[in-house]
Coordinates of C-alpha atoms and ligand atoms in Angstrom, one line a residue:
M1 CA 38.0 -195.5 69.1
T2 CA 39.7 -192.2 68.5
Y3 CA 39.9 -189.4 71.1
E4 CA 40.4 -185.8 70.2
T5 CA 43.1 -184.7 72.8
H6 CA 43.4 -181.2 71.3
N7 CA 39.9 -179.8 71.0
P8 CA 39.9 -176.7 68.9
Y9 CA 36.1 -176.2 69.1
D10 CA 34.2 -173.6 71.1
A11 CA 31.0 -175.6 70.7
V12 CA 29.9 -179.0 69.5
I13 CA 26.6 -178.9 67.7
I14 CA 24.5 -182.1 67.4
G15 CA 22.5 -181.9 64.2
G16 CA 23.2 -180.2 60.9
G17 CA 19.6 -179.1 60.2
A18 CA 18.1 -175.6 60.3
C19 CA 19.0 -174.7 63.9
G20 CA 22.4 -176.3 64.0
L21 CA 23.6 -174.8 60.7
M22 CA 22.4 -171.3 61.7
C23 CA 24.0 -171.7 65.1
A24 CA 27.4 -172.7 63.5
V25 CA 27.3 -169.9 61.0
Q26 CA 26.4 -167.3 63.6
A27 CA 29.0 -168.5 66.0
G28 CA 31.5 -168.4 63.1
I29 CA 30.6 -164.7 62.5
R30 CA 31.5 -164.1 66.1
G31 CA 34.9 -165.7 65.5
K32 CA 34.0 -169.0 67.3
R33 CA 34.8 -172.4 66.0
T34 CA 32.2 -175.1 66.0
L35 CA 32.0 -178.8 65.1
V36 CA 28.6 -179.9 63.7
L37 CA 27.9 -183.6 63.8
E38 CA 25.2 -184.8 61.3
R39 CA 24.2 -188.4 61.0
N40 CA 23.0 -188.0 57.3
D41 CA 25.4 -187.9 54.4
R42 CA 24.6 -184.2 53.9
P43 CA 23.3 -181.3 55.9
G44 CA 19.8 -179.8 55.9
A45 CA 17.8 -182.9 54.7
K46 CA 14.5 -181.4 56.0
I47 CA 15.2 -178.0 54.5
L48 CA 15.7 -179.7 51.2
I49 CA 12.3 -181.3 51.2
S50 CA 10.5 -178.5 53.0
G51 CA 7.6 -176.6 51.4
G52 CA 7.5 -179.2 48.6
G53 CA 11.2 -178.6 47.8
R54 CA 10.7 -174.9 47.8
C55 CA 11.3 -174.1 51.5
N56 CA 8.9 -171.8 53.2
Y57 CA 11.7 -170.3 55.2
T58 CA 9.8 -167.8 57.3
N59 CA 6.4 -166.1 57.8
L60 CA 6.0 -162.4 57.7
H61 CA 3.4 -162.4 60.4
T62 CA 5.3 -164.5 63.0
T63 CA 4.2 -163.9 66.6
I64 CA 4.1 -166.2 69.6
E65 CA 0.4 -166.7 68.8
N66 CA 1.5 -169.0 66.0
F67 CA 3.0 -171.5 68.3
V68 CA 1.7 -174.4 70.3
A69 CA 3.6 -174.8 73.5
A70 CA 3.2 -175.0 77.3
E71 CA 4.8 -171.5 77.4
P72 CA 4.6 -169.8 74.0
A73 CA 5.8 -166.5 75.6
F74 CA 9.2 -168.2 76.2
A75 CA 10.0 -167.5 72.5
H76 CA 9.6 -163.7 72.9
S77 CA 13.2 -163.2 73.8
A78 CA 14.6 -165.2 70.8
F79 CA 12.1 -163.7 68.4
S80 CA 13.0 -160.2 69.5
R81 CA 16.7 -160.9 69.0
W82 CA 16.4 -162.6 65.7
T83 CA 13.4 -161.2 63.9
V84 CA 11.6 -162.1 60.7
D85 CA 13.4 -159.1 59.1
D86 CA 16.7 -160.6 60.3
T87 CA 15.9 -163.8 58.5
I88 CA 14.9 -161.9 55.3
R89 CA 18.1 -159.8 55.4
F90 CA 20.3 -162.7 56.2
F91 CA 19.2 -164.7 53.2
E92 CA 19.1 -161.6 50.9
Q93 CA 22.7 -160.9 51.8
H94 CA 23.5 -164.3 50.4
G95 CA 21.5 -164.0 47.2
I96 CA 18.1 -165.3 48.2
V97 CA 15.2 -163.0 47.5
G98 CA 11.9 -164.0 49.1
Q99 CA 8.5 -163.9 47.6
E100 CA 5.3 -164.1 49.6
K101 CA 3.0 -166.9 48.4
T102 CA 0.0 -166.8 50.7
L103 CA -0.7 -165.8 54.3
G104 CA 2.7 -164.3 54.9
Q105 CA 4.6 -167.4 53.8
L106 CA 7.9 -166.5 52.3
F107 CA 9.7 -168.8 49.7
P108 CA 12.9 -168.1 47.7
V109 CA 12.0 -166.6 44.3
S110 CA 14.1 -169.4 42.8
N111 CA 11.6 -171.9 44.3
S112 CA 14.6 -174.0 45.4
A113 CA 15.2 -175.2 48.9
K114 CA 18.7 -176.2 47.7
D115 CA 19.6 -172.5 47.5
I116 CA 18.9 -172.2 51.3
V117 CA 21.1 -175.1 52.2
Q118 CA 23.8 -173.8 49.8
V119 CA 23.9 -170.6 51.8
F120 CA 24.9 -172.5 54.9
V121 CA 27.4 -174.8 53.2
T122 CA 29.1 -171.7 51.8
L123 CA 29.1 -169.8 55.1
M124 CA 30.3 -172.8 57.1
K125 CA 33.4 -172.9 54.9
R126 CA 33.9 -169.2 54.9
Y127 CA 33.9 -169.1 58.7
G128 CA 35.9 -172.2 59.1
Q129 CA 33.2 -174.3 60.8
E130 CA 33.6 -178.0 60.6
L131 CA 30.8 -180.2 59.5
K132 CA 31.1 -184.0 59.9
V133 CA 28.5 -185.9 58.0
N134 CA 27.7 -189.6 58.4
S135 CA 28.5 -188.9 62.1
Q136 CA 25.9 -189.9 64.6
A137 CA 26.1 -188.7 68.2
L138 CA 25.7 -191.8 70.4
S139 CA 26.0 -190.5 74.0
V140 CA 27.0 -187.6 76.1
D141 CA 28.8 -187.7 79.4
R142 CA 29.4 -184.8 81.8
L143 CA 33.1 -184.8 82.8
T144 CA 33.0 -181.9 85.2
A145 CA 30.5 -179.0 85.6
G146 CA 30.3 -177.3 82.3
R147 CA 32.4 -179.9 80.4
F148 CA 30.9 -182.7 78.3
E149 CA 32.3 -185.6 76.3
V150 CA 30.3 -186.6 73.2
S151 CA 30.8 -190.1 71.6
Y152 CA 29.9 -190.3 68.0
E153 CA 30.3 -192.8 65.2
T154 CA 31.5 -192.1 61.8
K155 CA 31.5 -195.0 59.3
G156 CA 31.7 -197.6 62.0
V157 CA 34.5 -195.9 64.0
T158 CA 33.7 -194.4 67.4
H159 CA 35.2 -191.0 68.2
R160 CA 35.1 -188.8 71.3
V161 CA 35.2 -185.1 71.5
T162 CA 35.0 -182.9 74.6
T163 CA 33.4 -179.5 74.8
N164 CA 32.4 -176.7 77.1
A165 CA 29.3 -175.9 75.0
L166 CA 27.1 -178.6 73.8
V167 CA 24.3 -177.6 71.5
M168 CA 21.4 -180.0 71.0
A169 CA 20.0 -179.2 67.6
S170 CA 19.1 -182.8 66.5
G171 CA 15.4 -181.9 65.8
G172 CA 12.2 -183.8 66.6
L173 CA 10.8 -187.2 65.9
P174 CA 9.1 -186.8 62.5
V175 CA 10.4 -188.6 59.4
E176 CA 13.0 -191.1 60.5
K177 CA 14.3 -191.6 57.0
L178 CA 15.4 -187.9 57.0
G179 CA 17.6 -188.5 60.1
A180 CA 15.1 -187.8 62.9
S181 CA 16.0 -189.2 66.3
D182 CA 15.1 -188.8 69.9
F183 CA 18.6 -188.0 70.8
A184 CA 17.9 -184.5 72.2
L185 CA 15.0 -185.8 74.3
R186 CA 17.2 -188.5 75.7
V187 CA 20.0 -186.1 76.6
A188 CA 17.5 -183.8 78.2
R189 CA 16.1 -186.5 80.4
Q190 CA 19.6 -187.7 81.2
F191 CA 20.4 -184.3 82.7
G192 CA 17.1 -184.0 84.6
L193 CA 15.2 -181.8 82.2
S194 CA 11.6 -182.8 81.7
V195 CA 10.0 -183.3 78.3
E196 CA 6.5 -182.1 77.4
P197 CA 4.5 -185.0 75.9
T198 CA 5.4 -185.5 72.3
A199 CA 3.0 -186.3 69.4
P200 CA 3.0 -185.9 65.6
A201 CA 1.8 -182.4 64.6
L202 CA 0.9 -180.7 61.3
V203 CA -0.2 -184.2 60.3
P204 CA -3.1 -185.6 58.2
L205 CA -5.9 -187.2 60.2
T206 CA -7.4 -190.6 59.4
I207 CA -11.0 -191.7 59.3
T208 CA -12.0 -195.4 59.8
G209 CA -15.2 -197.3 60.5
K210 CA -18.6 -196.6 59.0
D211 CA -17.7 -193.2 57.6
A212 CA -14.4 -194.3 55.9
D213 CA -15.9 -195.1 52.5
W214 CA -17.8 -191.8 52.3
F215 CA -14.5 -189.9 52.8
A216 CA -12.5 -192.2 50.5
A217 CA -15.1 -191.7 47.7
L218 CA -14.3 -188.0 47.8
S219 CA -10.6 -188.5 47.5
G220 CA -8.9 -185.7 45.6
N221 CA -11.6 -183.1 46.4
S222 CA -10.4 -179.9 48.0
V223 CA -12.7 -177.4 49.8
L224 CA -12.2 -174.1 51.5
C225 CA -13.2 -174.8 55.1
R226 CA -13.1 -173.4 58.6
V227 CA -11.9 -176.2 60.8
S228 CA -12.4 -175.8 64.5
N229 CA -12.2 -177.4 67.9
E230 CA -12.4 -175.9 71.3
R231 CA -8.8 -174.7 71.2
A232 CA -8.3 -173.3 67.7
S233 CA -9.9 -172.5 64.3
F234 CA -8.3 -172.3 60.9
E235 CA -9.7 -171.2 57.5
E236 CA -7.9 -172.8 54.7
N237 CA -8.4 -175.7 52.3
I238 CA -9.1 -179.3 53.4
L239 CA -8.3 -182.3 51.1
F240 CA -10.3 -185.5 51.1
T241 CA -8.0 -188.6 50.8
H242 CA -8.4 -192.4 50.6
W243 CA -7.7 -192.6 54.3
G244 CA -9.3 -189.4 55.7
L245 CA -8.5 -185.7 55.6
S246 CA -5.5 -183.6 54.8
G247 CA -4.8 -180.2 53.4
P248 CA -3.5 -177.1 55.2
A249 CA -6.6 -176.5 57.5
I250 CA -6.4 -180.1 58.7
L251 CA -2.6 -180.0 59.3
Q252 CA -3.1 -176.9 61.3
I253 CA -5.9 -178.2 63.5
S254 CA -4.0 -181.5 64.0
S255 CA -1.6 -179.7 66.3
Y256 CA -4.5 -178.9 68.6
W257 CA -6.3 -182.2 68.2
R258 CA -6.2 -185.0 70.8
P259 CA -7.2 -188.6 70.1
G260 CA -10.9 -189.2 70.7
E261 CA -11.9 -185.6 70.0
L262 CA -14.2 -184.2 67.3
I263 CA -13.3 -181.5 64.8
V264 CA -16.0 -179.4 63.3
L265 CA -15.9 -178.4 59.6
D266 CA -17.7 -175.2 58.4
L267 CA -17.9 -176.2 54.7
L268 CA -19.0 -172.7 53.6
P269 CA -17.1 -170.3 55.9
N270 CA -17.8 -167.1 54.1
H271 CA -21.5 -167.5 53.5
S272 CA -24.6 -168.3 55.5
I273 CA -26.4 -171.2 53.8
E274 CA -29.6 -170.1 55.6
Q275 CA -29.4 -166.7 53.9
L276 CA -28.6 -168.3 50.6
I277 CA -31.7 -170.5 50.9
N278 CA -33.9 -167.4 51.8
T279 CA -32.6 -165.5 48.8
E280 CA -33.4 -168.5 46.6
R281 CA -36.9 -168.7 48.1
R282 CA -37.5 -165.0 47.4
A283 CA -36.6 -165.7 43.8
G284 CA -39.2 -168.4 43.6
G285 CA -37.2 -171.3 45.0
K286 CA -37.3 -173.3 41.8
R287 CA -33.7 -174.5 42.0
L288 CA -32.9 -177.8 43.7
V289 CA -30.8 -177.9 46.9
G290 CA -28.1 -179.7 44.9
Q291 CA -28.0 -176.9 42.4
L292 CA -27.4 -174.3 45.1
L293 CA -24.7 -176.4 46.6
G294 CA -23.2 -176.8 43.1
D295 CA -22.4 -173.1 43.2
F296 CA -19.8 -173.9 45.7
Y297 CA -18.7 -177.6 45.5
S298 CA -17.7 -180.1 42.9
R299 CA -20.4 -182.4 41.4
R300 CA -18.9 -185.3 43.4
L301 CA -19.1 -183.5 46.7
V302 CA -22.7 -182.4 46.0
E303 CA -23.6 -186.0 45.1
S304 CA -22.0 -187.3 48.2
M305 CA -24.2 -184.9 50.3
R306 CA -27.2 -187.0 49.3
K307 CA -26.3 -189.1 52.3
F308 CA -27.2 -186.2 54.6
L309 CA -29.3 -183.7 52.6
P310 CA -32.4 -183.7 50.3
I311 CA -30.3 -182.5 47.3
D312 CA -33.2 -183.3 44.8
T313 CA -35.7 -181.2 46.7
K314 CA -36.8 -177.8 45.3
I315 CA -35.7 -175.0 47.7
A316 CA -39.3 -173.7 47.8
S317 CA -40.4 -177.1 49.2
L318 CA -38.0 -177.2 52.0
S319 CA -39.5 -177.5 55.5
K320 CA -38.1 -175.5 58.4
A321 CA -36.5 -178.7 59.7
D322 CA -34.9 -179.3 56.3
A323 CA -33.4 -175.9 56.3
K324 CA -32.1 -176.3 59.8
R325 CA -30.6 -179.7 58.9
I326 CA -28.8 -178.2 55.8
T327 CA -27.4 -175.4 58.0
A328 CA -26.1 -177.9 60.5
V329 CA -24.5 -180.1 57.9
I330 CA -22.9 -177.3 55.9
H331 CA -21.7 -175.1 58.8
Q332 CA -21.2 -177.7 61.6
F333 CA -20.1 -180.9 60.0
A334 CA -18.6 -182.9 62.9
V335 CA -15.9 -185.4 62.2
K336 CA -14.3 -187.8 64.7
P337 CA -10.8 -188.7 63.3
A338 CA -9.6 -192.2 64.2
G339 CA -6.0 -191.1 64.5
D340 CA -3.2 -189.3 62.7
K341 CA -0.8 -190.5 60.0
G342 CA 2.1 -190.6 62.4
Y343 CA 5.6 -189.3 62.5
D344 CA 6.4 -190.4 59.0
K345 CA 3.8 -188.0 57.6
A346 CA 4.1 -185.3 60.2
E347 CA 5.9 -182.0 59.5
V348 CA 6.8 -181.4 63.1
M349 CA 6.6 -182.8 66.6
R350 CA 4.4 -181.3 69.3
G351 CA 6.0 -181.1 72.8
G352 CA 9.7 -181.5 73.5
V353 CA 12.2 -180.2 76.0
A354 CA 10.2 -178.2 78.6
T355 CA 11.0 -174.5 78.3
H356 CA 10.9 -173.8 82.0
H357 CA 14.2 -175.6 82.3
L358 CA 15.8 -173.2 79.7
L359 CA 16.9 -169.6 79.9
P360 CA 15.0 -167.7 77.3
Q361 CA 17.9 -165.4 76.5
T362 CA 20.4 -168.1 75.7
L363 CA 18.4 -171.4 75.5
A364 CA 20.9 -172.9 78.0
A365 CA 19.7 -175.4 80.5
R366 CA 19.2 -173.4 83.8
D367 CA 20.8 -176.1 85.9
V368 CA 23.3 -177.6 83.5
P369 CA 25.8 -175.0 82.5
G370 CA 27.1 -175.4 78.9
L371 CA 24.1 -177.4 77.6
Y372 CA 21.8 -175.7 75.1
F373 CA 18.7 -176.9 73.3
G374 CA 17.4 -175.2 70.1
G375 CA 15.0 -175.9 67.2
E376 CA 12.3 -178.6 67.1
C377 CA 13.5 -180.6 70.1
V378 CA 12.3 -177.7 72.3
D379 CA 8.6 -177.5 73.2
M380 CA 7.8 -174.7 70.7
T381 CA 5.7 -176.0 67.7
G382 CA 4.9 -173.6 65.0
W383 CA 1.8 -173.5 62.7
L384 CA 2.1 -174.5 59.1
G385 CA 3.6 -171.6 57.1
G386 CA 7.3 -171.0 57.8
Y387 CA 7.0 -170.5 61.5
N388 CA 9.0 -173.6 62.4
F389 CA 12.0 -172.4 60.4
Q390 CA 11.7 -169.0 62.0
W391 CA 12.0 -170.7 65.4
A392 CA 14.9 -172.8 64.2
W393 CA 16.8 -169.8 62.8
A394 CA 16.1 -167.6 65.9
S395 CA 17.0 -170.3 68.4
G396 CA 20.2 -171.2 66.5
Y397 CA 21.1 -167.5 66.5
V398 CA 20.5 -167.0 70.2
I399 CA 22.6 -170.0 71.2
A400 CA 25.4 -168.8 68.9
Q401 CA 25.6 -165.5 70.9
A402 CA 26.1 -167.5 74.1
V403 CA 28.6 -170.2 73.2
Ligands
FAD1 C1 7.9 -182.7 54.9 C2 8.3 -181.5 55.7 C3 8.1 -180.2 55.2 C4 8.4 -179.1 56.0 N1 8.2 -177.8 55.5 C5 8.4 -176.8 56.2 C6 8.3 -175.5 55.7 O1 8.1 -175.3 54.5 N2 8.5 -174.4 56.6 C7 8.8 -174.6 57.9 O2 8.9 -173.6 58.6 N3 9.0 -175.8 58.4 C8 8.8 -176.9 57.6 N4 9.0 -178.1 58.1 C9 9.5 -178.2 59.5 C10 11.0 -178.0 59.6 O3 11.6 -178.7 58.6 C11 11.5 -178.3 61.0 O4 10.8 -177.6 62.0 C12 13.0 -177.8 61.1 O5 13.8 -178.4 60.2 C13 13.5 -178.0 62.5 O6 14.9 -177.7 62.5 P1 15.9 -178.4 63.5 O7 17.3 -177.9 63.1 O8 15.4 -178.3 64.9 O9 15.8 -179.9 63.1 P2 16.2 -180.6 61.7 O10 16.1 -179.7 60.6 O11 15.3 -181.9 61.6 O12 17.7 -181.0 61.9 C14 18.1 -182.0 62.9 C15 19.3 -182.7 62.3 O13 19.8 -183.5 63.3 C16 20.3 -184.8 62.8 N5 20.4 -185.7 63.9 C17 19.4 -186.3 64.6 N6 19.9 -187.1 65.5 C18 21.2 -187.0 65.4 C19 22.3 -187.7 66.1 N7 22.1 -188.5 67.1 N8 23.6 -187.4 65.7 C20 23.8 -186.5 64.6 N9 22.8 -185.9 63.9 C21 21.5 -186.2 64.3 C22 19.2 -185.1 61.7 O14 19.7 -185.9 60.7 C23 18.8 -183.7 61.2 O15 19.6 -183.4 60.0 C24 8.8 -179.3 57.3 C25 9.0 -180.6 57.8 C26 8.8 -181.7 57.0 C27 9.0 -183.0 57.6

């Protein structure tokens, strides 16, 4: 075991991901010296694979409405001090020009998440911040009020470092192979902070039982849909898969879904099937129901509707009850997912360190001076679309102003 007697660091940051890297760089800009401990062999593992390797690094329309949390308004302070414009300017200053793909989602024009990580690697060096990779934080002890000792292991050797500012930026539970751990949640509980119940979020949903084969047969089909439950509603594509449902609208609603609940799919969100049927009727109603549906869906999806709808019936021959049934199936297709694909396939974690224990201006624990929590370990879960990185950058920045 080695012990660092002379500690030159103003802060020790656990986790070299989005929040930890931003925190170290911003502290460096203020002339502070930090040590970042990262258990992986390189920093920013999640940044590298984010957005399909292209990194959707912010969203132009970020507001607290785009977050699932016990207290979304907690993020107001951080988002007003580090805005979306600040994110855009920060990356532009370091050579990354953003381009909006869809719904405000900003990606580097280079389409390369590596460029984002490289910005941090360069700035960490420029501002003399130390990054220790292959270094897993094992435990934290409070020596005196406001002073902590962190034990960490690097290549089989245990070290200790003391600090007056300990930043927990070790992320959430999704994707263990990318370094995810419950370390921040454990440290929070150790110091008496409660944790809002955690669950996979932005995650595909599974279908089992009697309906499983119907969904599996449609695997690969993608449909624009409005997916709703009593808490939220999203209009984007859904994707049928061998095991259930995925695609952006499903990932979004998954953050609001609880096991045992239904979700409702409007398979034709920008039209009224009733009106379309009436228009066809006025034109003679010679087309078949399946032909009308074929204006909007793949042949495979229309064929699969045979299970629920009279697709071979002429529209002129539809009874009132038929028309009602078609409306219900197309606009209110109820699905009861069996579960979700779990933390390995989730983009984020719902829940986390309860924000009422933290000061919104600094993200310091109210009752534990010197202990900070930022990024995904905090109960602040963004929608799909760059919101989670905006929270990680903003919380990292805010903490850096306080350490
Ligand atoms: C597949 C995928 C795609 C995504 N795409 C996007 C996207 O395009 N846009 C978006 O906004 N969000 C995206 N996200 C979410 C985003 O990556 C996270 O919200 C964000 O990285 C959280 O930042 P963080 O710094 O809190 O945690 P992380 O970036 O996860 O960093 C935490 C770091 O801490 C390290 N660590 C954990 N425990 C320890 C320990 N005990 N000791 C030392 N180190 C430790 C981990 O190895 C990790 O590197 C995606 C997530 C996934 C899984």
